[in-house]
């Protein structure tokens, strides 16, 4: 007979990748997933200069628990909460808030969780742990909308400030153009088709070998061992 396959409406294999920016404390995107699956798969790339921020939050179906992924001190912290069980928490990666693009792949099954950072063969973190994975129907990236903070998204992690692209949920590429046109999911205070991060350390304004350190809002110069002081290491000690 005539057999046809239909991809979910949020998948478009021909859509080119482009970045999105989370510029304010109210920024977030919410996209659909495939509910009631016993395997959870999420991967995306991100870029940030802030040491902390919420990357992902999703509730499991039927009140089975939730998944949270956030940045903390340059690492990715992953938390799985299952109803009636002790929370599973672990970290992966290092120096991930250096302003460069980094990729994250997470795969959770009934008996294990695997996280791969930057597609490096030596980077996978595998946690063997009994999980009741039952995917929900919504995924939140970058922050929680205040209107559902106590319902669909209730993370206490600070909001993410940075950029994302190549977002895949349950093995499907999220069509960010549909999100932008408000035909898929929803969002608030987002910038599309751009990565609006300012690199305040290029060029390096720190003089005499000072080390430039930056966040999304400002930069400071580490003048230690230079023999100079001042905002840009320009004054003799």
PDB file of C-alpha atoms in Angstrom:
ATOM      1  CA  UNK A   1       0.000   0.000   0.000  1.00  0.00           C
ATOM      2  CA  UNK A   2       0.865   3.682   0.043  1.00  0.00           C
ATOM      3  CA  UNK A   3       2.874   4.214   3.239  1.00  0.00           C
ATOM      4  CA  UNK A   4       3.666   7.791   4.265  1.00  0.00           C
ATOM      5  CA  UNK A   5       5.626   9.155   7.177  1.00  0.00           C
ATOM      6  CA  UNK A   6       4.875  12.528   8.749  1.00  0.00           C
ATOM      7  CA  UNK A   7       7.329  14.410  10.942  1.00  0.00           C
ATOM      8  CA  UNK A   8       6.009  16.349  13.938  1.00  0.00           C
ATOM      9  CA  UNK A   9       5.035  19.910  13.118  1.00  0.00           C
ATOM     10  CA  UNK A  10       7.998  21.369  14.982  1.00  0.00           C
ATOM     11  CA  UNK A  11      10.563  19.604  12.775  1.00  0.00           C
ATOM     12  CA  UNK A  12      11.948  20.991   9.540  1.00  0.00           C
ATOM     13  CA  UNK A  13      15.032  19.247   8.176  1.00  0.00           C
ATOM     14  CA  UNK A  14      15.542  21.962   5.553  1.00  0.00           C
ATOM     15  CA  UNK A  15      15.444  24.918   7.949  1.00  0.00           C
ATOM     16  CA  UNK A  16      18.928  26.472   8.321  1.00  0.00           C
ATOM     17  CA  UNK A  17      20.408  26.875  11.769  1.00  0.00           C
ATOM     18  CA  UNK A  18      20.432  30.354  13.219  1.00  0.00           C
ATOM     19  CA  UNK A  19      21.010  31.676  16.732  1.00  0.00           C
ATOM     20  CA  UNK A  20      18.612  33.214  19.219  1.00  0.00           C
ATOM     21  CA  UNK A  21      19.491  35.558  22.077  1.00  0.00           C
ATOM     22  CA  UNK A  22      18.118  35.694  25.629  1.00  0.00           C
ATOM     23  CA  UNK A  23      18.811  39.378  26.418  1.00  0.00           C
ATOM     24  CA  UNK A  24      16.687  40.130  29.520  1.00  0.00           C
ATOM     25  CA  UNK A  25      15.611  38.516  32.824  1.00  0.00           C
ATOM     26  CA  UNK A  26      12.167  37.883  31.268  1.00  0.00           C
ATOM     27  CA  UNK A  27      13.487  36.012  28.206  1.00  0.00           C
ATOM     28  CA  UNK A  28      12.462  32.402  27.568  1.00  0.00           C
ATOM     29  CA  UNK A  29      11.187  30.079  24.881  1.00  0.00           C
ATOM     30  CA  UNK A  30       8.730  27.230  25.397  1.00  0.00           C
ATOM     31  CA  UNK A  31       8.524  24.447  22.794  1.00  0.00           C
ATOM     32  CA  UNK A  32       6.526  21.204  22.596  1.00  0.00           C
ATOM     33  CA  UNK A  33       7.909  17.719  23.027  1.00  0.00           C
ATOM     34  CA  UNK A  34       6.649  14.188  22.566  1.00  0.00           C
ATOM     35  CA  UNK A  35       4.855  13.203  25.805  1.00  0.00           C
ATOM     36  CA  UNK A  36       4.784   9.825  27.539  1.00  0.00           C
ATOM     37  CA  UNK A  37       8.051   8.571  26.044  1.00  0.00           C
ATOM     38  CA  UNK A  38      10.367   6.380  28.160  1.00  0.00           C
ATOM     39  CA  UNK A  39      13.456   8.046  26.688  1.00  0.00           C
ATOM     40  CA  UNK A  40      14.314  11.752  26.890  1.00  0.00           C
ATOM     41  CA  UNK A  41      16.690  13.314  24.378  1.00  0.00           C
ATOM     42  CA  UNK A  42      17.708  16.986  24.238  1.00  0.00           C
ATOM     43  CA  UNK A  43      20.659  18.636  22.534  1.00  0.00           C
ATOM     44  CA  UNK A  44      21.574  22.206  21.654  1.00  0.00           C
ATOM     45  CA  UNK A  45      24.488  24.612  21.450  1.00  0.00           C
ATOM     46  CA  UNK A  46      24.877  27.685  23.631  1.00  0.00           C
ATOM     47  CA  UNK A  47      27.170  30.635  24.197  1.00  0.00           C
ATOM     48  CA  UNK A  48      27.399  32.713  27.378  1.00  0.00           C
ATOM     49  CA  UNK A  49      29.709  34.839  29.493  1.00  0.00           C
ATOM     50  CA  UNK A  50      27.698  34.514  32.726  1.00  0.00           C
ATOM     51  CA  UNK A  51      28.736  31.813  35.184  1.00  0.00           C
ATOM     52  CA  UNK A  52      25.164  30.772  36.028  1.00  0.00           C
ATOM     53  CA  UNK A  53      21.792  30.533  34.317  1.00  0.00           C
ATOM     54  CA  UNK A  54      18.912  28.171  33.519  1.00  0.00           C
ATOM     55  CA  UNK A  55      19.391  26.268  30.267  1.00  0.00           C
ATOM     56  CA  UNK A  56      16.458  23.845  30.350  1.00  0.00           C
ATOM     57  CA  UNK A  57      13.474  22.814  32.456  1.00  0.00           C
ATOM     58  CA  UNK A  58      10.806  20.198  31.749  1.00  0.00           C
ATOM     59  CA  UNK A  59       8.129  18.483  33.811  1.00  0.00           C
ATOM     60  CA  UNK A  60       7.589  14.759  33.350  1.00  0.00           C
ATOM     61  CA  UNK A  61       4.113  13.489  32.506  1.00  0.00           C
ATOM     62  CA  UNK A  62       1.579  12.484  35.144  1.00  0.00           C
ATOM     63  CA  UNK A  63       3.446  14.206  37.976  1.00  0.00           C
ATOM     64  CA  UNK A  64       6.399  11.804  37.737  1.00  0.00           C
ATOM     65  CA  UNK A  65       8.981  14.540  38.415  1.00  0.00           C
ATOM     66  CA  UNK A  66      11.076  17.028  36.467  1.00  0.00           C
ATOM     67  CA  UNK A  67      14.395  17.720  34.752  1.00  0.00           C
ATOM     68  CA  UNK A  68      16.499  20.843  35.265  1.00  0.00           C
ATOM     69  CA  UNK A  69      19.738  21.816  33.523  1.00  0.00           C
ATOM     70  CA  UNK A  70      21.634  24.972  34.446  1.00  0.00           C
ATOM     71  CA  UNK A  71      25.021  26.646  34.395  1.00  0.00           C
ATOM     72  CA  UNK A  72      26.952  27.064  37.632  1.00  0.00           C
ATOM     73  CA  UNK A  73      30.552  28.277  37.879  1.00  0.00           C
ATOM     74  CA  UNK A  74      31.226  27.339  34.275  1.00  0.00           C
ATOM     75  CA  UNK A  75      29.819  23.809  34.579  1.00  0.00           C
ATOM     76  CA  UNK A  76      26.487  22.291  33.610  1.00  0.00           C
ATOM     77  CA  UNK A  77      24.467  21.000  36.556  1.00  0.00           C
ATOM     78  CA  UNK A  78      21.768  18.414  35.837  1.00  0.00           C
ATOM     79  CA  UNK A  79      18.997  17.538  38.304  1.00  0.00           C
ATOM     80  CA  UNK A  80      16.407  14.778  37.986  1.00  0.00           C
ATOM     81  CA  UNK A  81      13.620  14.819  40.549  1.00  0.00           C
ATOM     82  CA  UNK A  82      11.377  11.760  40.691  1.00  0.00           C
ATOM     83  CA  UNK A  83       8.276  11.815  42.838  1.00  0.00           C
ATOM     84  CA  UNK A  84       8.935  10.102  46.150  1.00  0.00           C
ATOM     85  CA  UNK A  85      12.643   9.539  45.469  1.00  0.00           C
ATOM     86  CA  UNK A  86      15.921  11.269  46.273  1.00  0.00           C
ATOM     87  CA  UNK A  87      16.976  13.845  43.705  1.00  0.00           C
ATOM     88  CA  UNK A  88      19.717  12.812  41.262  1.00  0.00           C
ATOM     89  CA  UNK A  89      22.250  15.620  40.733  1.00  0.00           C
ATOM     90  CA  UNK A  90      25.553  15.718  38.866  1.00  0.00           C
ATOM     91  CA  UNK A  91      27.765  18.098  36.865  1.00  0.00           C
ATOM     92  CA  UNK A  92      29.492  17.943  33.482  1.00  0.00           C
ATOM     93  CA  UNK A  93      31.998  20.055  31.561  1.00  0.00           C
ATOM     94  CA  UNK A  94      34.175  22.961  32.662  1.00  0.00           C
ATOM     95  CA  UNK A  95      34.949  26.520  31.523  1.00  0.00           C
ATOM     96  CA  UNK A  96      31.732  26.569  29.489  1.00  0.00           C
ATOM     97  CA  UNK A  97      31.041  30.276  30.026  1.00  0.00           C
ATOM     98  CA  UNK A  98      34.039  31.542  28.054  1.00  0.00           C
ATOM     99  CA  UNK A  99      31.938  33.186  25.335  1.00  0.00           C
ATOM    100  CA  UNK A 100      32.518  30.397  22.797  1.00  0.00           C
ATOM    101  CA  UNK A 101      29.894  28.040  21.372  1.00  0.00           C
ATOM    102  CA  UNK A 102      29.490  24.769  23.284  1.00  0.00           C
ATOM    103  CA  UNK A 103      27.253  21.808  22.516  1.00  0.00           C
ATOM    104  CA  UNK A 104      25.291  19.704  25.007  1.00  0.00           C
ATOM    105  CA  UNK A 105      23.690  16.325  24.381  1.00  0.00           C
ATOM    106  CA  UNK A 106      21.567  14.654  27.048  1.00  0.00           C
ATOM    107  CA  UNK A 107      20.016  11.204  26.780  1.00  0.00           C
ATOM    108  CA  UNK A 108      18.037   9.739  29.688  1.00  0.00           C
ATOM    109  CA  UNK A 109      16.692   6.195  29.711  1.00  0.00           C
ATOM    110  CA  UNK A 110      15.137   4.000  32.366  1.00  0.00           C
ATOM    111  CA  UNK A 111      18.537   2.873  33.676  1.00  0.00           C
ATOM    112  CA  UNK A 112      21.009   5.665  32.887  1.00  0.00           C
ATOM    113  CA  UNK A 113      21.720   9.281  31.958  1.00  0.00           C
ATOM    114  CA  UNK A 114      24.444  10.240  29.465  1.00  0.00           C
ATOM    115  CA  UNK A 115      25.685  13.803  28.894  1.00  0.00           C
ATOM    116  CA  UNK A 116      28.165  14.712  26.146  1.00  0.00           C
ATOM    117  CA  UNK A 117      29.826  18.144  26.010  1.00  0.00           C
ATOM    118  CA  UNK A 118      31.249  19.525  22.751  1.00  0.00           C
ATOM    119  CA  UNK A 119      30.972  16.110  21.064  1.00  0.00           C
ATOM    120  CA  UNK A 120      34.271  15.014  22.605  1.00  0.00           C
ATOM    121  CA  UNK A 121      34.862  11.289  22.883  1.00  0.00           C
ATOM    122  CA  UNK A 122      36.480  11.686  26.297  1.00  0.00           C
ATOM    123  CA  UNK A 123      33.752  13.959  27.678  1.00  0.00           C
ATOM    124  CA  UNK A 124      30.696  11.698  28.185  1.00  0.00           C
ATOM    125  CA  UNK A 125      29.380  11.581  31.731  1.00  0.00           C
ATOM    126  CA  UNK A 126      27.337   8.427  32.299  1.00  0.00           C
ATOM    127  CA  UNK A 127      25.293   7.940  35.446  1.00  0.00           C
ATOM    128  CA  UNK A 128      23.826   4.480  35.974  1.00  0.00           C
ATOM    129  CA  UNK A 129      20.669   5.082  37.947  1.00  0.00           C
ATOM    130  CA  UNK A 130      17.142   3.687  37.882  1.00  0.00           C
ATOM    131  CA  UNK A 131      14.867   6.374  36.431  1.00  0.00           C
ATOM    132  CA  UNK A 132      11.197   6.529  35.676  1.00  0.00           C
ATOM    133  CA  UNK A 133      11.458   8.551  32.480  1.00  0.00           C
ATOM    134  CA  UNK A 134       8.096   9.683  31.183  1.00  0.00           C
ATOM    135  CA  UNK A 135       8.558  12.764  29.056  1.00  0.00           C
ATOM    136  CA  UNK A 136       6.285  15.764  29.335  1.00  0.00           C
ATOM    137  CA  UNK A 137       4.832  17.822  26.513  1.00  0.00           C
ATOM    138  CA  UNK A 138       6.652  21.140  27.136  1.00  0.00           C
ATOM    139  CA  UNK A 139      10.301  22.206  27.355  1.00  0.00           C
ATOM    140  CA  UNK A 140      11.437  25.612  28.632  1.00  0.00           C
ATOM    141  CA  UNK A 141      14.775  27.093  27.558  1.00  0.00           C
ATOM    142  CA  UNK A 142      16.544  30.049  29.177  1.00  0.00           C
ATOM    143  CA  UNK A 143      13.984  30.847  31.863  1.00  0.00           C
ATOM    144  CA  UNK A 144      10.475  30.336  33.207  1.00  0.00           C
ATOM    145  CA  UNK A 145       7.488  32.494  32.253  1.00  0.00           C
ATOM    146  CA  UNK A 146       6.173  34.126  35.415  1.00  0.00           C
ATOM    147  CA  UNK A 147       2.579  33.153  34.614  1.00  0.00           C
ATOM    148  CA  UNK A 148       3.323  29.431  35.021  1.00  0.00           C
ATOM    149  CA  UNK A 149       6.173  29.563  37.507  1.00  0.00           C
ATOM    150  CA  UNK A 150       4.302  27.289  39.912  1.00  0.00           C
ATOM    151  CA  UNK A 151       2.840  25.026  37.221  1.00  0.00           C
ATOM    152  CA  UNK A 152       4.896  24.098  34.171  1.00  0.00           C
ATOM    153  CA  UNK A 153       8.223  25.693  35.091  1.00  0.00           C
ATOM    154  CA  UNK A 154       9.373  26.468  38.623  1.00  0.00           C
ATOM    155  CA  UNK A 155      13.176  26.553  38.600  1.00  0.00           C
ATOM    156  CA  UNK A 156      15.079  28.596  41.182  1.00  0.00           C
ATOM    157  CA  UNK A 157      18.138  28.871  38.932  1.00  0.00           C
ATOM    158  CA  UNK A 158      18.806  32.403  37.685  1.00  0.00           C
ATOM    159  CA  UNK A 159      17.783  33.214  34.125  1.00  0.00           C
ATOM    160  CA  UNK A 160      20.153  32.488  31.262  1.00  0.00           C
ATOM    161  CA  UNK A 161      21.841  35.370  29.458  1.00  0.00           C
ATOM    162  CA  UNK A 162      23.393  34.330  26.177  1.00  0.00           C
ATOM    163  CA  UNK A 163      22.615  32.592  22.902  1.00  0.00           C
ATOM    164  CA  UNK A 164      21.379  29.198  21.726  1.00  0.00           C
ATOM    165  CA  UNK A 165      20.956  27.415  18.413  1.00  0.00           C
ATOM    166  CA  UNK A 166      20.410  23.909  16.972  1.00  0.00           C
ATOM    167  CA  UNK A 167      17.821  23.005  19.612  1.00  0.00           C
ATOM    168  CA  UNK A 168      16.639  19.396  19.332  1.00  0.00           C
ATOM    169  CA  UNK A 169      13.889  17.958  21.528  1.00  0.00           C
ATOM    170  CA  UNK A 170      13.048  14.247  21.519  1.00  0.00           C
ATOM    171  CA  UNK A 171      15.309  13.789  18.461  1.00  0.00           C
ATOM    172  CA  UNK A 172      13.630  16.522  16.401  1.00  0.00           C
ATOM    173  CA  UNK A 173      15.004  19.905  15.390  1.00  0.00           C
ATOM    174  CA  UNK A 174      12.898  22.770  16.747  1.00  0.00           C
ATOM    175  CA  UNK A 175      11.909  25.144  13.946  1.00  0.00           C
ATOM    176  CA  UNK A 176      12.802  28.496  15.509  1.00  0.00           C
ATOM    177  CA  UNK A 177      11.287  30.353  12.577  1.00  0.00           C
ATOM    178  CA  UNK A 178       7.870  28.965  13.560  1.00  0.00           C
ATOM    179  CA  UNK A 179       8.551  29.990  17.157  1.00  0.00           C
ATOM    180  CA  UNK A 180       9.430  33.495  15.993  1.00  0.00           C
ATOM    181  CA  UNK A 181       6.169  33.729  14.008  1.00  0.00           C
ATOM    182  CA  UNK A 182       4.250  32.487  17.086  1.00  0.00           C
ATOM    183  CA  UNK A 183       3.035  29.404  15.255  1.00  0.00           C
ATOM    184  CA  UNK A 184       4.871  27.060  17.601  1.00  0.00           C
ATOM    185  CA  UNK A 185       5.247  27.251  21.377  1.00  0.00           C
ATOM    186  CA  UNK A 186       5.696  30.711  22.813  1.00  0.00           C
ATOM    187  CA  UNK A 187       8.390  33.128  23.919  1.00  0.00           C
ATOM    188  CA  UNK A 188       9.032  36.485  25.568  1.00  0.00           C
ATOM    189  CA  UNK A 189      11.650  39.180  24.946  1.00  0.00           C
ATOM    190  CA  UNK A 190      13.781  37.142  22.539  1.00  0.00           C
ATOM    191  CA  UNK A 191      16.054  38.209  19.682  1.00  0.00           C
ATOM    192  CA  UNK A 192      15.961  35.914  16.652  1.00  0.00           C
ATOM    193  CA  UNK A 193      18.561  35.295  13.958  1.00  0.00           C
ATOM    194  CA  UNK A 194      21.332  36.936  15.969  1.00  0.00           C
ATOM    195  CA  UNK A 195      23.690  36.279  18.853  1.00  0.00           C
ATOM    196  CA  UNK A 196      23.755  39.546  20.752  1.00  0.00           C
ATOM    197  CA  UNK A 197      26.728  38.926  23.032  1.00  0.00           C
ATOM    198  CA  UNK A 198      29.305  41.705  23.230  1.00  0.00           C
ATOM    199  CA  UNK A 199      32.903  40.550  23.642  1.00  0.00           C
ATOM    200  CA  UNK A 200      34.303  43.231  25.943  1.00  0.00           C
ATOM    201  CA  UNK A 201      37.757  41.642  26.005  1.00  0.00           C
ATOM    202  CA  UNK A 202      38.398  41.960  22.262  1.00  0.00           C
ATOM    203  CA  UNK A 203      40.404  44.051  21.910  1.00  0.00           C
ATOM    204  CA  UNK A 204      41.929  43.609  25.357  1.00  0.00           C
ATOM    205  CA  UNK A 205      41.849  46.991  27.117  1.00  0.00           C
ATOM    206  CA  UNK A 206      43.929  45.724  30.038  1.00  0.00           C
ATOM    207  CA  UNK A 207      47.446  47.130  29.770  1.00  0.00           C
ATOM    208  CA  UNK A 208      50.845  45.673  30.697  1.00  0.00           C
ATOM    209  CA  UNK A 209      49.735  42.050  30.420  1.00  0.00           C
ATOM    210  CA  UNK A 210      46.624  42.408  32.559  1.00  0.00           C
ATOM    211  CA  UNK A 211      44.047  39.633  32.170  1.00  0.00           C
ATOM    212  CA  UNK A 212      40.591  40.653  30.972  1.00  0.00           C
ATOM    213  CA  UNK A 213      37.648  38.979  32.746  1.00  0.00           C
ATOM    214  CA  UNK A 214      34.093  39.632  31.615  1.00  0.00           C
ATOM    215  CA  UNK A 215      30.410  38.929  32.113  1.00  0.00           C
ATOM    216  CA  UNK A 216      27.459  39.854  29.924  1.00  0.00           C
ATOM    217  CA  UNK A 217      27.376  43.315  31.538  1.00  0.00           C
ATOM    218  CA  UNK A 218      30.959  44.463  32.148  1.00  0.00           C
ATOM    219  CA  UNK A 219      34.635  43.572  32.281  1.00  0.00           C
ATOM    220  CA  UNK A 220      37.397  43.877  34.872  1.00  0.00           C
ATOM    221  CA  UNK A 221      41.161  43.674  34.596  1.00  0.00           C
ATOM    222  CA  UNK A 222      43.182  41.308  36.762  1.00  0.00           C
ATOM    223  CA  UNK A 223      46.369  43.305  37.332  1.00  0.00           C
ATOM    224  CA  UNK A 224      48.044  40.818  39.667  1.00  0.00           C
ATOM    225  CA  UNK A 225      51.716  40.188  38.818  1.00  0.00           C
ATOM    226  CA  UNK A 226      51.825  43.104  36.364  1.00  0.00           C
ATOM    227  CA  UNK A 227      53.272  45.692  38.742  1.00  0.00           C
ATOM    228  CA  UNK A 228      50.427  48.042  37.823  1.00  0.00           C
ATOM    229  CA  UNK A 229      47.000  48.904  39.204  1.00  0.00           C
ATOM    230  CA  UNK A 230      43.866  50.791  38.223  1.00  0.00           C
ATOM    231  CA  UNK A 231      40.789  49.826  36.174  1.00  0.00           C
ATOM    232  CA  UNK A 232      42.925  48.867  33.162  1.00  0.00           C
ATOM    233  CA  UNK A 233      46.299  48.229  34.878  1.00  0.00           C
ATOM    234  CA  UNK A 234      47.623  51.598  33.724  1.00  0.00           C
ATOM    235  CA  UNK A 235      48.932  53.085  37.009  1.00  0.00           C
ATOM    236  CA  UNK A 236      52.264  52.195  38.587  1.00  0.00           C
ATOM    237  CA  UNK A 237      52.008  50.630  42.040  1.00  0.00           C
TER     238      UNK A 237
END
